[in-house]
Amino acid sequence: PAAFELEGTVYLALLNNECLSVARADDGTEVATFAWPSPFDTNSTTPIIDGKMIFISSGYRKGCALLDFENQKLKARYTTQDLKNHFNNSVLYQKHFYGMDGNSNLGRIVRLTCLDQQTGKVKWREAGFGCGSLLIADGKLIILSDEGTLVTAKASPDSYQEISRFQVLDHQCWTVPVLCNGLVYCRDSAGNLACVDLRL
């Protein structure tokens, strides 16, 4: 779940297999739901909170939605199939979502996608990462492909602008990289760990 505070009350937003549920954090009382059933009962990502807005995304051709949470009610601003996160979350940066659109079993057609938060329109797409993961720091995308390639690119809605690319691991990578003090830690499915110094 994702915790957030609104008008003095702390809430939890949880995407379960059937819906987005918003509950009070103090006593667990559910105050709002938004139906979001997906194929195979698989909603694997965590909601992204931005003020009164909540973003959810699911794979298996389900798509994503941006909702307003106001007066303890949920109302969709838009829904679209243009950004379908299978299990790794998108990231919100300067009013744009960056994330992998597609499923792990179809890695060759998964696209890193930049989506306008306000309109739900695609700004650009880029292939070659499979069902990888990413984070954003210092205005840069730090992307780990599902085949172990670590990539940095400018976090810009204008276009995909790659900065660097380096093969760091050889097995399947579905774990989100971790950034700490300029060092990026990456792990693969075999349990191997790589550390890359981005300060150089």
mmCIF file with all atom_site columns, C-alpha atoms in Angstrom:
data_model
loop_
_atom_site.group_PDB
_atom_site.id
_atom_site.type_symbol
_atom_site.label_atom_id
_atom_site.label_alt_id
_atom_site.label_comp_id
_atom_site.label_asym_id
_atom_site.label_entity_id
_atom_site.label_seq_id
_atom_site.pdbx_PDB_ins_code
_atom_site.Cartn_x
_atom_site.Cartn_y
_atom_site.Cartn_z
_atom_site.occupancy
_atom_site.B_iso_or_equiv
_atom_site.pdbx_formal_charge
_atom_site.auth_seq_id
_atom_site.auth_comp_id
_atom_site.auth_asym_id
_atom_site.auth_atom_id
_atom_site.pdbx_PDB_model_num
ATOM 1   C CA . PRO A 1 1   ? 0.000   0.000   0.000   1.00 0.00 ? 1   PRO A CA 1
ATOM 2   C CA . ALA A 1 2   ? 0.912   3.673   -0.378  1.00 0.00 ? 2   ALA A CA 1
ATOM 3   C CA . ALA A 1 3   ? 0.329   6.007   2.561   1.00 0.00 ? 3   ALA A CA 1
ATOM 4   C CA . PHE A 1 4   ? -0.659  9.640   2.082   1.00 0.00 ? 4   PHE A CA 1
ATOM 5   C CA . GLU A 1 5   ? -2.124  12.489  4.104   1.00 0.00 ? 5   GLU A CA 1
ATOM 6   C CA . LEU A 1 6   ? -5.023  14.612  2.939   1.00 0.00 ? 6   LEU A CA 1
ATOM 7   C CA . GLU A 1 7   ? -6.705  17.356  4.968   1.00 0.00 ? 7   GLU A CA 1
ATOM 8   C CA . GLY A 1 8   ? -5.237  16.041  8.211   1.00 0.00 ? 8   GLY A CA 1
ATOM 9   C CA . THR A 1 9   ? -6.203  12.393  7.697   1.00 0.00 ? 9   THR A CA 1
ATOM 10  C CA . VAL A 1 10  ? -3.734  9.644   6.804   1.00 0.00 ? 10  VAL A CA 1
ATOM 11  C CA . TYR A 1 11  ? -4.978  7.144   4.218   1.00 0.00 ? 11  TYR A CA 1
ATOM 12  C CA . LEU A 1 12  ? -3.672  3.956   2.654   1.00 0.00 ? 12  LEU A CA 1
ATOM 13  C CA . ALA A 1 13  ? -4.151  3.277   -1.065  1.00 0.00 ? 13  ALA A CA 1
ATOM 14  C CA . LEU A 1 14  ? -4.027  -0.413  -1.968  1.00 0.00 ? 14  LEU A CA 1
ATOM 15  C CA . LEU A 1 15  ? -4.393  -1.993  -5.394  1.00 0.00 ? 15  LEU A CA 1
ATOM 16  C CA . ASN A 1 16  ? -5.721  -5.510  -4.844  1.00 0.00 ? 16  ASN A CA 1
ATOM 17  C CA . ASN A 1 17  ? -6.861  -8.098  -7.385  1.00 0.00 ? 17  ASN A CA 1
ATOM 18  C CA . GLU A 1 18  ? -10.280 -6.501  -7.814  1.00 0.00 ? 18  GLU A CA 1
ATOM 19  C CA . CYS A 1 19  ? -10.045 -2.777  -7.120  1.00 0.00 ? 19  CYS A CA 1
ATOM 20  C CA . LEU A 1 20  ? -8.199  0.241   -5.832  1.00 0.00 ? 20  LEU A CA 1
ATOM 21  C CA . SER A 1 21  ? -9.119  0.542   -2.163  1.00 0.00 ? 21  SER A CA 1
ATOM 22  C CA . VAL A 1 22  ? -8.564  3.630   -0.004  1.00 0.00 ? 22  VAL A CA 1
ATOM 23  C CA . ALA A 1 23  ? -8.768  3.169   3.761   1.00 0.00 ? 23  ALA A CA 1
ATOM 24  C CA . ARG A 1 24  ? -8.110  5.255   6.844   1.00 0.00 ? 24  ARG A CA 1
ATOM 25  C CA . ALA A 1 25  ? -4.718  4.381   8.302   1.00 0.00 ? 25  ALA A CA 1
ATOM 26  C CA . ASP A 1 26  ? -5.811  4.779   11.925  1.00 0.00 ? 26  ASP A CA 1
ATOM 27  C CA . ASP A 1 27  ? -8.559  2.147   12.001  1.00 0.00 ? 27  ASP A CA 1
ATOM 28  C CA . GLY A 1 28  ? -8.514  0.467   8.575   1.00 0.00 ? 28  GLY A CA 1
ATOM 29  C CA . THR A 1 29  ? -11.974 1.682   7.586   1.00 0.00 ? 29  THR A CA 1
ATOM 30  C CA . GLU A 1 30  ? -12.401 1.493   3.821   1.00 0.00 ? 30  GLU A CA 1
ATOM 31  C CA . VAL A 1 31  ? -13.743 4.817   2.546   1.00 0.00 ? 31  VAL A CA 1
ATOM 32  C CA . ALA A 1 32  ? -13.604 4.434   -1.246  1.00 0.00 ? 32  ALA A CA 1
ATOM 33  C CA . THR A 1 33  ? -13.080 1.857   -3.985  1.00 0.00 ? 33  THR A CA 1
ATOM 34  C CA . PHE A 1 34  ? -12.597 1.932   -7.741  1.00 0.00 ? 34  PHE A CA 1
ATOM 35  C CA . ALA A 1 35  ? -13.211 -1.314  -9.624  1.00 0.00 ? 35  ALA A CA 1
ATOM 36  C CA . TRP A 1 36  ? -10.043 -2.485  -11.390 1.00 0.00 ? 36  TRP A CA 1
ATOM 37  C CA . PRO A 1 37  ? -10.297 -6.202  -12.204 1.00 0.00 ? 37  PRO A CA 1
ATOM 38  C CA . SER A 1 38  ? -7.496  -7.522  -14.382 1.00 0.00 ? 38  SER A CA 1
ATOM 39  C CA . PRO A 1 39  ? -6.917  -10.759 -16.272 1.00 0.00 ? 39  PRO A CA 1
ATOM 40  C CA . PHE A 1 40  ? -5.483  -13.545 -14.101 1.00 0.00 ? 40  PHE A CA 1
ATOM 41  C CA . ASP A 1 41  ? -6.333  -11.488 -10.972 1.00 0.00 ? 41  ASP A CA 1
ATOM 42  C CA . THR A 1 42  ? -2.934  -9.821  -11.187 1.00 0.00 ? 42  THR A CA 1
ATOM 43  C CA . ASN A 1 43  ? -2.555  -6.245  -9.983  1.00 0.00 ? 43  ASN A CA 1
ATOM 44  C CA . SER A 1 44  ? 1.069   -6.183  -8.861  1.00 0.00 ? 44  SER A CA 1
ATOM 45  C CA . THR A 1 45  ? 2.061   -2.526  -8.643  1.00 0.00 ? 45  THR A CA 1
ATOM 46  C CA . THR A 1 46  ? 1.739   0.065   -5.902  1.00 0.00 ? 46  THR A CA 1
ATOM 47  C CA . PRO A 1 47  ? -0.430  3.170   -6.431  1.00 0.00 ? 47  PRO A CA 1
ATOM 48  C CA . ILE A 1 48  ? 1.426   6.429   -7.068  1.00 0.00 ? 48  ILE A CA 1
ATOM 49  C CA . ILE A 1 49  ? 0.115   9.361   -5.029  1.00 0.00 ? 49  ILE A CA 1
ATOM 50  C CA . ASP A 1 50  ? 0.369   13.007  -6.073  1.00 0.00 ? 50  ASP A CA 1
ATOM 51  C CA . GLY A 1 51  ? -1.739  15.271  -3.881  1.00 0.00 ? 51  GLY A CA 1
ATOM 52  C CA . LYS A 1 52  ? -5.353  14.237  -4.459  1.00 0.00 ? 52  LYS A CA 1
ATOM 53  C CA . MET A 1 53  ? -4.452  12.181  -7.530  1.00 0.00 ? 53  MET A CA 1
ATOM 54  C CA . ILE A 1 54  ? -3.847  8.425   -7.504  1.00 0.00 ? 54  ILE A CA 1
ATOM 55  C CA . PHE A 1 55  ? -2.292  6.555   -10.446 1.00 0.00 ? 55  PHE A CA 1
ATOM 56  C CA . ILE A 1 56  ? -2.704  2.806   -10.922 1.00 0.00 ? 56  ILE A CA 1
ATOM 57  C CA . SER A 1 57  ? -1.401  0.482   -13.638 1.00 0.00 ? 57  SER A CA 1
ATOM 58  C CA . SER A 1 58  ? -1.663  -3.225  -14.466 1.00 0.00 ? 58  SER A CA 1
ATOM 59  C CA . GLY A 1 59  ? -0.384  -5.598  -17.139 1.00 0.00 ? 59  GLY A CA 1
ATOM 60  C CA . TYR A 1 60  ? -2.126  -8.202  -19.272 1.00 0.00 ? 60  TYR A CA 1
ATOM 61  C CA . ARG A 1 61  ? -3.641  -5.538  -21.568 1.00 0.00 ? 61  ARG A CA 1
ATOM 62  C CA . LYS A 1 62  ? -5.401  -3.804  -18.649 1.00 0.00 ? 62  LYS A CA 1
ATOM 63  C CA . GLY A 1 63  ? -3.725  -0.391  -18.754 1.00 0.00 ? 63  GLY A CA 1
ATOM 64  C CA . CYS A 1 64  ? -3.632  2.494   -16.305 1.00 0.00 ? 64  CYS A CA 1
ATOM 65  C CA . ALA A 1 65  ? -5.866  5.113   -14.724 1.00 0.00 ? 65  ALA A CA 1
ATOM 66  C CA . LEU A 1 66  ? -5.478  8.467   -13.023 1.00 0.00 ? 66  LEU A CA 1
ATOM 67  C CA . LEU A 1 67  ? -8.080  9.102   -10.336 1.00 0.00 ? 67  LEU A CA 1
ATOM 68  C CA . ASP A 1 68  ? -9.064  12.007  -8.132  1.00 0.00 ? 68  ASP A CA 1
ATOM 69  C CA . PHE A 1 69  ? -9.680  11.243  -4.453  1.00 0.00 ? 69  PHE A CA 1
ATOM 70  C CA . GLU A 1 70  ? -11.914 13.938  -3.031  1.00 0.00 ? 70  GLU A CA 1
ATOM 71  C CA . ASN A 1 71  ? -14.629 13.940  -0.370  1.00 0.00 ? 71  ASN A CA 1
ATOM 72  C CA . GLN A 1 72  ? -13.722 10.288  0.224   1.00 0.00 ? 72  GLN A CA 1
ATOM 73  C CA . LYS A 1 73  ? -14.725 9.364   -3.328  1.00 0.00 ? 73  LYS A CA 1
ATOM 74  C CA . LEU A 1 74  ? -12.696 8.140   -6.293  1.00 0.00 ? 74  LEU A CA 1
ATOM 75  C CA . LYS A 1 75  ? -13.364 9.445   -9.801  1.00 0.00 ? 75  LYS A CA 1
ATOM 76  C CA . ALA A 1 76  ? -11.360 8.628   -12.922 1.00 0.00 ? 76  ALA A CA 1
ATOM 77  C CA . ARG A 1 77  ? -9.791  11.468  -14.878 1.00 0.00 ? 77  ARG A CA 1
ATOM 78  C CA . TYR A 1 78  ? -8.784  9.023   -17.590 1.00 0.00 ? 78  TYR A CA 1
ATOM 79  C CA . THR A 1 79  ? -8.069  5.387   -18.307 1.00 0.00 ? 79  THR A CA 1
ATOM 80  C CA . THR A 1 80  ? -5.807  4.222   -21.125 1.00 0.00 ? 80  THR A CA 1
ATOM 81  C CA . GLN A 1 81  ? -4.030  1.096   -22.329 1.00 0.00 ? 81  GLN A CA 1
ATOM 82  C CA . ASP A 1 82  ? -0.931  3.062   -23.274 1.00 0.00 ? 82  ASP A CA 1
ATOM 83  C CA . LEU A 1 83  ? 1.009   2.217   -20.085 1.00 0.00 ? 83  LEU A CA 1
ATOM 84  C CA . LYS A 1 84  ? 0.579   -1.300  -18.717 1.00 0.00 ? 84  LYS A CA 1
ATOM 85  C CA . ASN A 1 85  ? 2.957   -2.027  -15.806 1.00 0.00 ? 85  ASN A CA 1
ATOM 86  C CA . HIS A 1 86  ? 3.238   -5.783  -15.283 1.00 0.00 ? 86  HIS A CA 1
ATOM 87  C CA . PHE A 1 87  ? 4.964   -5.747  -11.886 1.00 0.00 ? 87  PHE A CA 1
ATOM 88  C CA . ASN A 1 88  ? 7.477   -2.910  -11.713 1.00 0.00 ? 88  ASN A CA 1
ATOM 89  C CA . ASN A 1 89  ? 6.098   0.541   -10.967 1.00 0.00 ? 89  ASN A CA 1
ATOM 90  C CA . SER A 1 90  ? 6.273   3.571   -13.168 1.00 0.00 ? 90  SER A CA 1
ATOM 91  C CA . VAL A 1 91  ? 7.917   6.687   -11.723 1.00 0.00 ? 91  VAL A CA 1
ATOM 92  C CA . LEU A 1 92  ? 6.350   10.164  -11.649 1.00 0.00 ? 92  LEU A CA 1
ATOM 93  C CA . TYR A 1 93  ? 8.680   13.057  -12.428 1.00 0.00 ? 93  TYR A CA 1
ATOM 94  C CA . GLN A 1 94  ? 7.725   16.618  -13.354 1.00 0.00 ? 94  GLN A CA 1
ATOM 95  C CA . LYS A 1 95  ? 4.155   15.721  -14.340 1.00 0.00 ? 95  LYS A CA 1
ATOM 96  C CA . HIS A 1 96  ? 5.144   12.725  -16.469 1.00 0.00 ? 96  HIS A CA 1
ATOM 97  C CA . PHE A 1 97  ? 5.106   8.987   -15.817 1.00 0.00 ? 97  PHE A CA 1
ATOM 98  C CA . TYR A 1 98  ? 8.027   6.854   -16.981 1.00 0.00 ? 98  TYR A CA 1
ATOM 99  C CA . GLY A 1 99  ? 7.540   3.094   -16.980 1.00 0.00 ? 99  GLY A CA 1
ATOM 100 C CA . MET A 1 100 ? 7.607   -0.204  -18.853 1.00 0.00 ? 100 MET A CA 1
ATOM 101 C CA . ASP A 1 101 ? 4.552   -0.873  -21.009 1.00 0.00 ? 101 ASP A CA 1
ATOM 102 C CA . GLY A 1 102 ? 4.041   -4.616  -21.447 1.00 0.00 ? 102 GLY A CA 1
ATOM 103 C CA . ASN A 1 103 ? 4.387   -8.071  -19.942 1.00 0.00 ? 103 ASN A CA 1
ATOM 104 C CA . SER A 1 104 ? 7.427   -10.123 -18.983 1.00 0.00 ? 104 SER A CA 1
ATOM 105 C CA . ASN A 1 105 ? 6.464   -12.974 -21.339 1.00 0.00 ? 105 ASN A CA 1
ATOM 106 C CA . LEU A 1 106 ? 6.502   -10.490 -24.234 1.00 0.00 ? 106 LEU A CA 1
ATOM 107 C CA . GLY A 1 107 ? 9.751   -8.754  -23.340 1.00 0.00 ? 107 GLY A CA 1
ATOM 108 C CA . ARG A 1 108 ? 10.755  -8.052  -26.918 1.00 0.00 ? 108 ARG A CA 1
ATOM 109 C CA . ILE A 1 109 ? 7.757   -5.797  -27.474 1.00 0.00 ? 109 ILE A CA 1
ATOM 110 C CA . VAL A 1 110 ? 7.796   -4.049  -24.083 1.00 0.00 ? 110 VAL A CA 1
ATOM 111 C CA . ARG A 1 111 ? 8.479   -0.326  -24.433 1.00 0.00 ? 111 ARG A CA 1
ATOM 112 C CA . LEU A 1 112 ? 9.829   2.222   -21.998 1.00 0.00 ? 112 LEU A CA 1
ATOM 113 C CA . THR A 1 113 ? 7.062   4.816   -22.169 1.00 0.00 ? 113 THR A CA 1
ATOM 114 C CA . CYS A 1 114 ? 6.743   8.457   -21.163 1.00 0.00 ? 114 CYS A CA 1
ATOM 115 C CA . LEU A 1 115 ? 3.121   9.388   -20.416 1.00 0.00 ? 115 LEU A CA 1
ATOM 116 C CA . ASP A 1 116 ? 1.751   12.866  -19.734 1.00 0.00 ? 116 ASP A CA 1
ATOM 117 C CA . GLN A 1 117 ? 0.236   12.803  -16.232 1.00 0.00 ? 117 GLN A CA 1
ATOM 118 C CA . GLN A 1 118 ? -2.490  15.317  -16.998 1.00 0.00 ? 118 GLN A CA 1
ATOM 119 C CA . THR A 1 119 ? -3.745  13.954  -20.326 1.00 0.00 ? 119 THR A CA 1
ATOM 120 C CA . GLY A 1 120 ? -2.692  10.303  -20.402 1.00 0.00 ? 120 GLY A CA 1
ATOM 121 C CA . LYS A 1 121 ? -1.101  10.850  -23.810 1.00 0.00 ? 121 LYS A CA 1
ATOM 122 C CA . VAL A 1 122 ? 2.133   9.130   -24.824 1.00 0.00 ? 122 VAL A CA 1
ATOM 123 C CA . LYS A 1 123 ? 5.085   11.491  -25.320 1.00 0.00 ? 123 LYS A CA 1
ATOM 124 C CA . TRP A 1 124 ? 7.540   8.843   -26.537 1.00 0.00 ? 124 TRP A CA 1
ATOM 125 C CA . ARG A 1 125 ? 8.419   5.140   -26.447 1.00 0.00 ? 125 ARG A CA 1
ATOM 126 C CA . GLU A 1 126 ? 11.733  3.279   -26.559 1.00 0.00 ? 126 GLU A CA 1
ATOM 127 C CA . ALA A 1 127 ? 12.365  -0.446  -27.001 1.00 0.00 ? 127 ALA A CA 1
ATOM 128 C CA . GLY A 1 128 ? 15.249  -2.622  -25.855 1.00 0.00 ? 128 GLY A CA 1
ATOM 129 C CA . PHE A 1 129 ? 14.787  -2.989  -22.094 1.00 0.00 ? 129 PHE A CA 1
ATOM 130 C CA . GLY A 1 130 ? 12.408  -5.938  -21.895 1.00 0.00 ? 130 GLY A CA 1
ATOM 131 C CA . CYS A 1 131 ? 10.354  -5.998  -18.724 1.00 0.00 ? 131 CYS A CA 1
ATOM 132 C CA . GLY A 1 132 ? 13.002  -4.084  -16.821 1.00 0.00 ? 132 GLY A CA 1
ATOM 133 C CA . SER A 1 133 ? 12.766  -1.470  -14.086 1.00 0.00 ? 133 SER A CA 1
ATOM 134 C CA . LEU A 1 134 ? 13.824  2.088   -13.424 1.00 0.00 ? 134 LEU A CA 1
ATOM 135 C CA . LEU A 1 135 ? 14.213  4.924   -10.976 1.00 0.00 ? 135 LEU A CA 1
ATOM 136 C CA . ILE A 1 136 ? 14.888  8.639   -11.373 1.00 0.00 ? 136 ILE A CA 1
ATOM 137 C CA . ALA A 1 137 ? 17.579  10.727  -9.696  1.00 0.00 ? 137 ALA A CA 1
ATOM 138 C CA . ASP A 1 138 ? 19.092  14.113  -10.516 1.00 0.00 ? 138 ASP A CA 1
ATOM 139 C CA . GLY A 1 139 ? 16.901  14.450  -13.601 1.00 0.00 ? 139 GLY A CA 1
ATOM 140 C CA . LYS A 1 140 ? 18.088  11.144  -15.039 1.00 0.00 ? 140 LYS A CA 1
ATOM 141 C CA . LEU A 1 141 ? 16.450  7.794   -15.670 1.00 0.00 ? 141 LEU A CA 1
ATOM 142 C CA . ILE A 1 142 ? 18.426  4.880   -14.249 1.00 0.00 ? 142 ILE A CA 1
ATOM 143 C CA . ILE A 1 143 ? 17.150  1.823   -16.099 1.00 0.00 ? 143 ILE A CA 1
ATOM 144 C CA . LEU A 1 144 ? 18.008  -1.838  -15.544 1.00 0.00 ? 144 LEU A CA 1
ATOM 145 C CA . SER A 1 145 ? 16.919  -3.993  -18.479 1.00 0.00 ? 145 SER A CA 1
ATOM 146 C CA . ASP A 1 146 ? 15.638  -7.499  -17.844 1.00 0.00 ? 146 ASP A CA 1
ATOM 147 C CA . GLU A 1 147 ? 18.859  -8.790  -19.435 1.00 0.00 ? 147 GLU A CA 1
ATOM 148 C CA . GLY A 1 148 ? 21.142  -6.911  -17.036 1.00 0.00 ? 148 GLY A CA 1
ATOM 149 C CA . THR A 1 149 ? 22.033  -3.765  -18.972 1.00 0.00 ? 149 THR A CA 1
ATOM 150 C CA . LEU A 1 150 ? 22.263  -0.611  -16.866 1.00 0.00 ? 150 LEU A CA 1
ATOM 151 C CA . VAL A 1 151 ? 21.295  2.503   -18.823 1.00 0.00 ? 151 VAL A CA 1
ATOM 152 C CA . THR A 1 152 ? 21.111  6.172   -17.922 1.00 0.00 ? 152 THR A CA 1
ATOM 153 C CA . ALA A 1 153 ? 19.043  8.641   -19.932 1.00 0.00 ? 153 ALA A CA 1
ATOM 154 C CA . LYS A 1 154 ? 17.719  12.152  -19.552 1.00 0.00 ? 154 LYS A CA 1
ATOM 155 C CA . ALA A 1 155 ? 14.311  12.260  -17.833 1.00 0.00 ? 155 ALA A CA 1
ATOM 156 C CA . SER A 1 156 ? 12.637  14.444  -20.440 1.00 0.00 ? 156 SER A CA 1
ATOM 157 C CA . PRO A 1 157 ? 9.209   14.283  -22.088 1.00 0.00 ? 157 PRO A CA 1
ATOM 158 C CA . ASP A 1 158 ? 10.702  15.688  -25.295 1.00 0.00 ? 158 ASP A CA 1
ATOM 159 C CA . SER A 1 159 ? 12.400  12.482  -26.447 1.00 0.00 ? 159 SER A CA 1
ATOM 160 C CA . TYR A 1 160 ? 14.445  9.494   -25.290 1.00 0.00 ? 160 TYR A CA 1
ATOM 161 C CA . GLN A 1 161 ? 17.996  10.787  -24.796 1.00 0.00 ? 161 GLN A CA 1
ATOM 162 C CA . GLU A 1 162 ? 20.447  8.087   -23.744 1.00 0.00 ? 162 GLU A CA 1
ATOM 163 C CA . ILE A 1 163 ? 23.550  9.042   -21.766 1.00 0.00 ? 163 ILE A CA 1
ATOM 164 C CA . SER A 1 164 ? 25.305  5.747   -21.004 1.00 0.00 ? 164 SER A CA 1
ATOM 165 C CA . ARG A 1 165 ? 24.902  1.978   -21.293 1.00 0.00 ? 165 ARG A CA 1
ATOM 166 C CA . PHE A 1 166 ? 26.797  -0.824  -19.533 1.00 0.00 ? 166 PHE A CA 1
ATOM 167 C CA . GLN A 1 167 ? 26.240  -4.578  -19.183 1.00 0.00 ? 167 GLN A CA 1
ATOM 168 C CA . VAL A 1 168 ? 26.384  -5.330  -15.446 1.00 0.00 ? 168 VAL A CA 1
ATOM 169 C CA . LEU A 1 169 ? 24.682  -8.733  -15.007 1.00 0.00 ? 169 LEU A CA 1
ATOM 170 C CA . ASP A 1 170 ? 24.000  -11.808 -17.145 1.00 0.00 ? 170 ASP A CA 1
ATOM 171 C CA . HIS A 1 171 ? 20.841  -13.337 -15.682 1.00 0.00 ? 171 HIS A CA 1
ATOM 172 C CA . GLN A 1 172 ? 17.237  -12.146 -15.617 1.00 0.00 ? 172 GLN A CA 1
ATOM 173 C CA . CYS A 1 173 ? 16.808  -8.834  -13.800 1.00 0.00 ? 173 CYS A CA 1
ATOM 174 C CA . TRP A 1 174 ? 13.387  -7.892  -12.456 1.00 0.00 ? 174 TRP A CA 1
ATOM 175 C CA . THR A 1 175 ? 14.495  -6.199  -9.244  1.00 0.00 ? 175 THR A CA 1
ATOM 176 C CA . VAL A 1 176 ? 14.497  -2.397  -9.204  1.00 0.00 ? 176 VAL A CA 1
ATOM 177 C CA . PRO A 1 177 ? 18.033  -0.993  -8.856  1.00 0.00 ? 177 PRO A CA 1
ATOM 178 C CA . VAL A 1 178 ? 18.900  0.847   -5.649  1.00 0.00 ? 178 VAL A CA 1
ATOM 179 C CA . LEU A 1 179 ? 20.781  4.167   -5.589  1.00 0.00 ? 179 LEU A CA 1
ATOM 180 C CA . CYS A 1 180 ? 22.759  5.158   -2.497  1.00 0.00 ? 180 CYS A CA 1
ATOM 181 C CA . ASN A 1 181 ? 25.468  7.839   -2.280  1.00 0.00 ? 181 ASN A CA 1
ATOM 182 C CA . GLY A 1 182 ? 26.110  7.774   -6.006  1.00 0.00 ? 182 GLY A CA 1
ATOM 183 C CA . LEU A 1 183 ? 26.338  3.977   -6.157  1.00 0.00 ? 183 LEU A CA 1
ATOM 184 C CA . VAL A 1 184 ? 23.769  1.861   -8.007  1.00 0.00 ? 184 VAL A CA 1
ATOM 185 C CA . TYR A 1 185 ? 23.191  -1.667  -6.745  1.00 0.00 ? 185 TYR A CA 1
ATOM 186 C CA . CYS A 1 186 ? 21.693  -4.189  -9.175  1.00 0.00 ? 186 CYS A CA 1
ATOM 187 C CA . ARG A 1 187 ? 20.624  -7.797  -8.548  1.00 0.00 ? 187 ARG A CA 1
ATOM 188 C CA . ASP A 1 188 ? 19.669  -10.630 -10.884 1.00 0.00 ? 188 ASP A CA 1
ATOM 189 C CA . SER A 1 189 ? 17.568  -13.773 -10.487 1.00 0.00 ? 189 SER A CA 1
ATOM 190 C CA . ALA A 1 190 ? 20.656  -15.883 -9.741  1.00 0.00 ? 190 ALA A CA 1
ATOM 191 C CA . GLY A 1 191 ? 21.403  -13.742 -6.687  1.00 0.00 ? 191 GLY A CA 1
ATOM 192 C CA . ASN A 1 192 ? 24.366  -11.929 -8.201  1.00 0.00 ? 192 ASN A CA 1
ATOM 193 C CA . LEU A 1 193 ? 24.902  -8.342  -7.060  1.00 0.00 ? 193 LEU A CA 1
ATOM 194 C CA . ALA A 1 194 ? 26.629  -5.608  -9.042  1.00 0.00 ? 194 ALA A CA 1
ATOM 195 C CA . CYS A 1 195 ? 27.594  -2.154  -7.827  1.00 0.00 ? 195 CYS A CA 1
ATOM 196 C CA . VAL A 1 196 ? 28.190  0.657   -10.317 1.00 0.00 ? 196 VAL A CA 1
ATOM 197 C CA . ASP A 1 197 ? 29.718  3.993   -9.358  1.00 0.00 ? 197 ASP A CA 1
ATOM 198 C CA . LEU A 1 198 ? 27.843  6.798   -11.115 1.00 0.00 ? 198 LEU A CA 1
ATOM 199 C CA . ARG A 1 199 ? 30.006  9.487   -9.551  1.00 0.00 ? 199 ARG A CA 1
ATOM 200 C CA . LEU A 1 200 ? 32.791  8.933   -12.066 1.00 0.00 ? 200 LEU A CA 1
#
